[in-house]
């Protein structure tokens, strides 16, 4: 086990303190990669800790302290980026919290509120982790169970700090290994590990949004998939786009009836129908990523 008193830099003595009841290493949480105190880092760190203080106090183990907090977003899939373009960058807001024992990812709303979705992994679960980029950094992680994921939109300074701590924790032996050997979602109420595809906690019976409901809403309601997973902005854009495409498609197919040369109208209508289903397919793929992070039905 990696101790809370492990030195981050040789010249900086460990300073274990607390904020809103959360144990933290002040010499790491509020400093940059060079070890200098930074008012901006402190302000962002304290704001982040305040937003997750209740759940973090509950989930932290004995001899565990926060070493750093950083805003990040999960990297969307390639297809989602191609179809959604710039809009894909405005989904998947989150907060990375690094402790001496684990890496946490809290799903956050755009306004900074916690969305009751929590994932975690132990340092020994990480097979490889790489930070790249300067102005904005990207974190790519491969786990012992063979899965991998990426986080982007990380401030350049935060990326340097994360890189420093990754080297520290992995150099100290990598830490403990969990049974999952990778990122695990846990119930926000009772902290029971959740099983992918089972959208009800087996211990406290908290229910979560599920893939079947996502698919049904995305197929039947224009923009319904995005509304379901909590992205009304994308839902409105999808509603307008799919709605216009559907109306135009129906109009073309109706106009083809009784037309002397219906082929061009039918082809155009079918192409529009294909585009509508492509948008719905992407919405389902995109929404499924959030559903699999376990969003409580109350959200």
CSV table of C-alpha atoms in Angstrom, one decimal:
chain,number,residue,atom,x,y,z
A,1,UNK,CA,0.0,0.0,0.0
A,2,UNK,CA,1.3,3.5,-0.9
A,3,UNK,CA,1.4,5.6,2.3
A,4,UNK,CA,-0.2,9.0,2.6
A,5,UNK,CA,3.2,10.4,3.6
A,6,UNK,CA,5.0,9.4,0.5
A,7,UNK,CA,7.1,12.4,-0.7
A,8,UNK,CA,6.0,14.0,-4.0
A,9,UNK,CA,9.2,16.0,-4.5
A,10,UNK,CA,12.3,15.4,-2.4
A,11,UNK,CA,12.6,19.1,-1.4
A,12,UNK,CA,8.9,19.3,-0.2
A,13,UNK,CA,8.0,17.8,3.2
A,14,UNK,CA,4.7,16.1,3.2
A,15,UNK,CA,1.9,18.2,4.7
A,16,UNK,CA,-1.2,16.1,5.5
A,17,UNK,CA,-4.2,18.3,6.3
A,18,UNK,CA,-8.0,18.3,5.5
A,19,UNK,CA,-10.6,20.5,3.8
A,20,UNK,CA,-14.3,20.1,4.4
A,21,UNK,CA,-13.5,17.0,6.3
A,22,UNK,CA,-11.6,15.4,3.4
A,23,UNK,CA,-8.0,14.4,4.2
A,24,UNK,CA,-5.5,15.7,1.6
A,25,UNK,CA,-1.9,16.3,1.0
A,26,UNK,CA,-1.6,20.1,0.9
A,27,UNK,CA,1.9,20.0,-0.6
A,28,UNK,CA,0.5,18.1,-3.7
A,29,UNK,CA,-3.2,19.1,-4.0
A,30,UNK,CA,-2.5,22.8,-4.2
A,31,UNK,CA,0.8,22.9,-6.0
A,32,UNK,CA,1.9,22.6,-9.6
A,33,UNK,CA,4.3,20.0,-11.0
A,34,UNK,CA,7.3,22.1,-9.8
A,35,UNK,CA,6.0,22.1,-6.3
A,36,UNK,CA,5.0,25.8,-6.1
A,37,UNK,CA,1.8,26.8,-4.4
A,38,UNK,CA,-0.7,28.0,-7.0
A,39,UNK,CA,-3.8,30.1,-6.0
A,40,UNK,CA,-5.7,29.0,-9.2
A,41,UNK,CA,-5.0,25.4,-8.4
A,42,UNK,CA,-6.1,25.9,-4.8
A,43,UNK,CA,-9.3,27.7,-5.8
A,44,UNK,CA,-10.3,25.0,-8.4
A,45,UNK,CA,-9.3,22.2,-6.0
A,46,UNK,CA,-11.4,23.5,-3.1
A,47,UNK,CA,-14.4,24.2,-5.4
A,48,UNK,CA,-14.1,20.6,-6.7
A,49,UNK,CA,-13.8,19.1,-3.3
A,50,UNK,CA,-16.8,21.1,-2.0
A,51,UNK,CA,-19.0,19.7,-4.9
A,52,UNK,CA,-18.2,16.1,-4.0
A,53,UNK,CA,-17.4,16.4,-0.3
A,54,UNK,CA,-20.3,14.2,0.9
A,55,UNK,CA,-19.6,11.2,-1.3
A,56,UNK,CA,-15.8,11.6,-1.0
A,57,UNK,CA,-15.9,11.5,2.8
A,58,UNK,CA,-18.0,8.3,2.5
A,59,UNK,CA,-15.8,6.5,-0.1
A,60,UNK,CA,-12.3,7.3,1.2
A,61,UNK,CA,-10.7,4.5,3.1
A,62,UNK,CA,-8.4,4.6,6.1
A,63,UNK,CA,-4.9,5.9,5.3
A,64,UNK,CA,-6.2,7.4,2.1
A,65,UNK,CA,-5.8,11.1,1.2
A,66,UNK,CA,-6.4,13.3,-1.9
A,67,UNK,CA,-3.3,14.2,-3.8
A,68,UNK,CA,-4.9,16.2,-6.7
A,69,UNK,CA,-8.1,17.1,-8.5
A,70,UNK,CA,-8.5,17.9,-12.2
A,71,UNK,CA,-11.4,18.5,-14.5
A,72,UNK,CA,-11.5,16.2,-17.5
A,73,UNK,CA,-13.9,14.8,-20.1
A,74,UNK,CA,-14.2,11.2,-21.4
A,75,UNK,CA,-13.0,11.0,-25.0
A,76,UNK,CA,-16.1,10.4,-27.3
A,77,UNK,CA,-15.9,7.6,-29.9
A,78,UNK,CA,-14.6,8.4,-33.4
A,79,UNK,CA,-18.0,8.0,-35.0
A,80,UNK,CA,-19.6,10.4,-32.4
A,81,UNK,CA,-16.9,13.0,-33.1
A,82,UNK,CA,-17.4,12.8,-36.9
A,83,UNK,CA,-21.2,13.1,-36.8
A,84,UNK,CA,-21.6,15.5,-33.8
A,85,UNK,CA,-18.5,17.6,-34.6
A,86,UNK,CA,-17.9,20.3,-32.0
A,87,UNK,CA,-20.9,19.3,-30.0
A,88,UNK,CA,-19.2,16.0,-29.0
A,89,UNK,CA,-16.7,18.1,-26.9
A,90,UNK,CA,-19.5,19.4,-24.7
A,91,UNK,CA,-20.5,16.0,-23.3
A,92,UNK,CA,-19.0,13.8,-20.6
A,93,UNK,CA,-17.9,16.4,-18.1
A,94,UNK,CA,-16.1,14.9,-15.1
A,95,UNK,CA,-13.6,15.3,-12.3
A,96,UNK,CA,-10.5,13.1,-11.8
A,97,UNK,CA,-9.4,12.7,-8.2
A,98,UNK,CA,-6.1,11.1,-7.4
A,99,UNK,CA,-5.4,9.7,-4.0
A,100,UNK,CA,-2.5,7.6,-2.8
A,101,UNK,CA,-4.6,4.4,-3.2
A,102,UNK,CA,-7.0,5.0,-6.1
A,103,UNK,CA,-8.0,7.1,-9.1
A,104,UNK,CA,-11.6,8.3,-9.0
A,105,UNK,CA,-13.8,9.7,-11.8
A,106,UNK,CA,-16.9,11.7,-10.8
A,107,UNK,CA,-19.4,12.5,-13.6
A,108,UNK,CA,-20.3,16.2,-13.4
A,109,UNK,CA,-22.8,18.5,-14.9
A,110,UNK,CA,-21.7,21.4,-17.0
A,111,UNK,CA,-22.5,23.7,-14.0
A,112,UNK,CA,-20.2,21.7,-11.7
A,113,UNK,CA,-22.7,19.6,-9.8
A,114,UNK,CA,-22.0,15.9,-9.2
A,115,UNK,CA,-24.4,13.7,-11.3
A,116,UNK,CA,-24.4,10.8,-8.8
A,117,UNK,CA,-22.2,8.7,-11.0
A,118,UNK,CA,-18.9,7.4,-9.6
A,119,UNK,CA,-16.2,5.2,-11.0
A,120,UNK,CA,-12.9,4.1,-9.4
A,121,UNK,CA,-9.8,2.0,-9.9
A,122,UNK,CA,-6.8,1.1,-7.8
A,123,UNK,CA,-3.3,2.0,-8.9
A,124,UNK,CA,-2.3,-1.6,-9.3
A,125,UNK,CA,-5.2,-2.1,-11.8
A,126,UNK,CA,-3.4,0.2,-14.3
A,127,UNK,CA,-1.1,-1.5,-16.7
A,128,UNK,CA,-0.1,1.6,-18.6
A,129,UNK,CA,-1.0,5.3,-18.4
A,130,UNK,CA,0.2,8.1,-20.7
A,131,UNK,CA,-0.3,11.8,-20.6
A,132,UNK,CA,0.2,13.8,-23.8
A,133,UNK,CA,-0.3,17.4,-24.9
A,134,UNK,CA,0.8,20.8,-23.7
A,135,UNK,CA,-1.9,23.5,-23.6
A,136,UNK,CA,-4.6,20.8,-23.2
A,137,UNK,CA,-3.6,17.3,-22.1
A,138,UNK,CA,-5.0,13.9,-22.8
A,139,UNK,CA,-4.8,10.9,-20.4
A,140,UNK,CA,-4.8,7.4,-21.9
A,141,UNK,CA,-5.1,4.4,-19.6
A,142,UNK,CA,-4.9,0.7,-20.2
A,143,UNK,CA,-6.0,-1.6,-17.4
A,144,UNK,CA,-4.9,-5.0,-16.3
A,145,UNK,CA,-8.2,-6.5,-17.5
A,146,UNK,CA,-7.4,-5.4,-21.1
A,147,UNK,CA,-9.8,-2.5,-21.3
A,148,UNK,CA,-8.7,1.1,-22.1
A,149,UNK,CA,-10.1,4.6,-22.0
A,150,UNK,CA,-9.1,8.2,-22.5
A,151,UNK,CA,-9.8,11.5,-20.9
A,152,UNK,CA,-9.2,14.9,-22.6
A,153,UNK,CA,-9.8,18.6,-22.1
A,154,UNK,CA,-7.4,18.5,-19.2
A,155,UNK,CA,-5.5,21.7,-18.4
A,156,UNK,CA,-1.9,21.6,-19.4
A,157,UNK,CA,-0.7,22.2,-15.9
A,158,UNK,CA,-3.0,19.6,-14.5
A,159,UNK,CA,-1.7,17.2,-17.1
A,160,UNK,CA,1.9,17.7,-15.9
A,161,UNK,CA,0.8,17.1,-12.3
A,162,UNK,CA,-1.1,14.0,-13.2
A,163,UNK,CA,1.9,12.7,-15.1
A,164,UNK,CA,4.1,13.4,-12.0
A,165,UNK,CA,1.8,11.5,-9.7
A,166,UNK,CA,1.4,8.6,-12.1
A,167,UNK,CA,5.1,8.2,-12.1
A,168,UNK,CA,5.2,8.5,-8.3
A,169,UNK,CA,2.5,5.9,-7.6
A,170,UNK,CA,3.6,3.4,-10.3
A,171,UNK,CA,7.3,3.8,-9.2
A,172,UNK,CA,6.2,3.0,-5.6
A,173,UNK,CA,5.1,-0.4,-6.7
A,174,UNK,CA,1.8,0.4,-8.3
A,175,UNK,CA,-0.4,-0.1,-5.3
A,176,UNK,CA,-3.1,-2.6,-4.6
A,177,UNK,CA,-5.1,-4.5,-7.3
A,178,UNK,CA,-8.9,-4.8,-7.2
A,179,UNK,CA,-10.8,-7.9,-8.2
A,180,UNK,CA,-12.1,-6.1,-11.4
A,181,UNK,CA,-8.5,-5.1,-12.4
A,182,UNK,CA,-9.9,-2.0,-14.0
A,183,UNK,CA,-12.4,0.9,-13.6
A,184,UNK,CA,-15.5,-0.1,-11.6
A,185,UNK,CA,-18.7,1.8,-11.2
A,186,UNK,CA,-20.2,1.8,-7.6
A,187,UNK,CA,-23.6,2.6,-6.2
A,188,UNK,CA,-23.7,6.3,-5.0
A,189,UNK,CA,-25.8,5.3,-2.1
A,190,UNK,CA,-24.3,2.1,-0.6
A,191,UNK,CA,-20.9,2.0,-2.6
A,192,UNK,CA,-21.6,-1.6,-3.8
A,193,UNK,CA,-19.7,-2.4,-7.0
A,194,UNK,CA,-22.2,-2.4,-9.9
A,195,UNK,CA,-22.3,-5.0,-12.8
A,196,UNK,CA,-22.4,-3.8,-16.4
A,197,UNK,CA,-25.8,-4.4,-17.9
A,198,UNK,CA,-27.5,-4.8,-14.6
A,199,UNK,CA,-29.2,-1.4,-13.9
A,200,UNK,CA,-30.3,-2.0,-10.3
A,201,UNK,CA,-28.0,-2.1,-7.2
A,202,UNK,CA,-28.1,-5.7,-5.7
A,203,UNK,CA,-27.7,-4.3,-2.2
A,204,UNK,CA,-29.8,-1.1,-1.8
A,205,UNK,CA,-31.9,-1.6,-5.0
A,206,UNK,CA,-31.2,1.9,-6.4
A,207,UNK,CA,-32.3,1.9,-10.0
A,208,UNK,CA,-30.4,3.4,-12.9
A,209,UNK,CA,-31.2,4.4,-16.4
A,210,UNK,CA,-30.9,1.5,-18.8
A,211,UNK,CA,-29.9,0.8,-22.4
A,212,UNK,CA,-33.3,-0.6,-23.5
A,213,UNK,CA,-35.1,2.7,-22.4
A,214,UNK,CA,-32.4,4.7,-24.1
A,215,UNK,CA,-32.9,2.8,-27.4
A,216,UNK,CA,-36.7,3.1,-27.3
A,217,UNK,CA,-36.6,6.8,-26.7
A,218,UNK,CA,-33.9,7.5,-29.3
A,219,UNK,CA,-35.8,5.5,-31.9
A,220,UNK,CA,-39.3,6.9,-31.2
A,221,UNK,CA,-38.6,10.5,-30.2
A,222,UNK,CA,-36.4,12.9,-32.1
A,223,UNK,CA,-33.6,13.8,-29.7
A,224,UNK,CA,-35.1,11.5,-27.1
A,225,UNK,CA,-31.9,9.7,-26.4
A,226,UNK,CA,-30.0,12.8,-25.4
A,227,UNK,CA,-32.9,14.0,-23.2
A,228,UNK,CA,-32.8,10.7,-21.5
A,229,UNK,CA,-29.1,10.8,-20.5
A,230,UNK,CA,-29.3,14.4,-19.4
A,231,UNK,CA,-28.1,16.5,-22.3
A,232,UNK,CA,-31.1,18.7,-23.3
A,233,UNK,CA,-28.9,21.0,-25.5
A,234,UNK,CA,-28.0,18.1,-27.8
A,235,UNK,CA,-31.5,16.9,-27.5
A,236,UNK,CA,-32.9,20.1,-28.8
A,237,UNK,CA,-30.4,20.2,-31.7
A,238,UNK,CA,-31.2,16.5,-32.5
A,239,UNK,CA,-35.0,17.2,-32.3
A,240,UNK,CA,-34.7,20.1,-34.8
A,241,UNK,CA,-32.4,18.2,-37.1
A,242,UNK,CA,-34.2,14.8,-37.0
A,243,UNK,CA,-37.6,16.5,-37.1
A,244,UNK,CA,-36.8,18.5,-40.3
A,245,UNK,CA,-35.2,15.5,-42.0
A,246,UNK,CA,-38.2,13.3,-41.1
A,247,UNK,CA,-40.8,15.9,-42.4
A,248,UNK,CA,-38.8,16.4,-45.6
A,249,UNK,CA,-38.5,12.6,-46.1
A,250,UNK,CA,-42.2,12.1,-45.7
A,251,UNK,CA,-42.9,15.0,-48.0
A,252,UNK,CA,-40.7,13.6,-50.8
A,253,UNK,CA,-42.2,10.1,-50.5
A,254,UNK,CA,-45.8,11.5,-50.7
A,255,UNK,CA,-44.8,13.7,-53.6
A,256,UNK,CA,-43.5,10.6,-55.4
A,257,UNK,CA,-46.9,9.0,-55.4
A,258,UNK,CA,-48.6,9.6,-58.7
A,259,UNK,CA,-45.5,11.4,-60.1
A,260,UNK,CA,-44.6,10.5,-63.7
A,261,UNK,CA,-40.9,10.0,-62.6
A,262,UNK,CA,-41.0,9.1,-59.0
A,263,UNK,CA,-37.5,7.5,-58.8
A,264,UNK,CA,-35.5,10.7,-58.0
A,265,UNK,CA,-38.0,11.6,-55.2
A,266,UNK,CA,-38.0,8.1,-53.8
A,267,UNK,CA,-34.2,8.0,-53.8
A,268,UNK,CA,-33.9,11.4,-52.1
A,269,UNK,CA,-36.5,10.3,-49.5
A,270,UNK,CA,-34.7,7.1,-48.8
A,271,UNK,CA,-31.4,8.9,-48.4
A,272,UNK,CA,-32.9,11.2,-45.9
A,273,UNK,CA,-34.4,8.3,-44.1
A,274,UNK,CA,-30.9,6.7,-43.9
A,275,UNK,CA,-29.5,10.0,-42.5
A,276,UNK,CA,-32.2,10.0,-39.8
A,277,UNK,CA,-31.4,6.5,-38.8
A,278,UNK,CA,-27.6,7.3,-38.8
A,279,UNK,CA,-28.3,10.1,-36.4
A,280,UNK,CA,-30.4,7.8,-34.2
A,281,UNK,CA,-27.7,5.2,-34.3
A,282,UNK,CA,-25.0,7.7,-33.2
A,283,UNK,CA,-27.3,9.0,-30.4
A,284,UNK,CA,-27.8,5.5,-29.1
A,285,UNK,CA,-24.0,4.8,-29.2
A,286,UNK,CA,-23.3,8.1,-27.5
A,287,UNK,CA,-26.0,7.7,-24.9
A,288,UNK,CA,-25.0,4.2,-24.2
A,289,UNK,CA,-21.6,5.4,-23.0
A,290,UNK,CA,-23.3,7.5,-20.3
A,291,UNK,CA,-25.8,4.9,-19.4
A,292,UNK,CA,-23.0,2.4,-18.7
A,293,UNK,CA,-21.6,4.8,-16.2
A,294,UNK,CA,-24.8,4.2,-14.2
A,295,UNK,CA,-27.0,7.3,-14.0
A,296,UNK,CA,-29.6,7.0,-11.1
A,297,UNK,CA,-33.2,7.3,-12.4
A,298,UNK,CA,-33.8,10.2,-10.0
A,299,UNK,CA,-31.3,12.3,-12.1
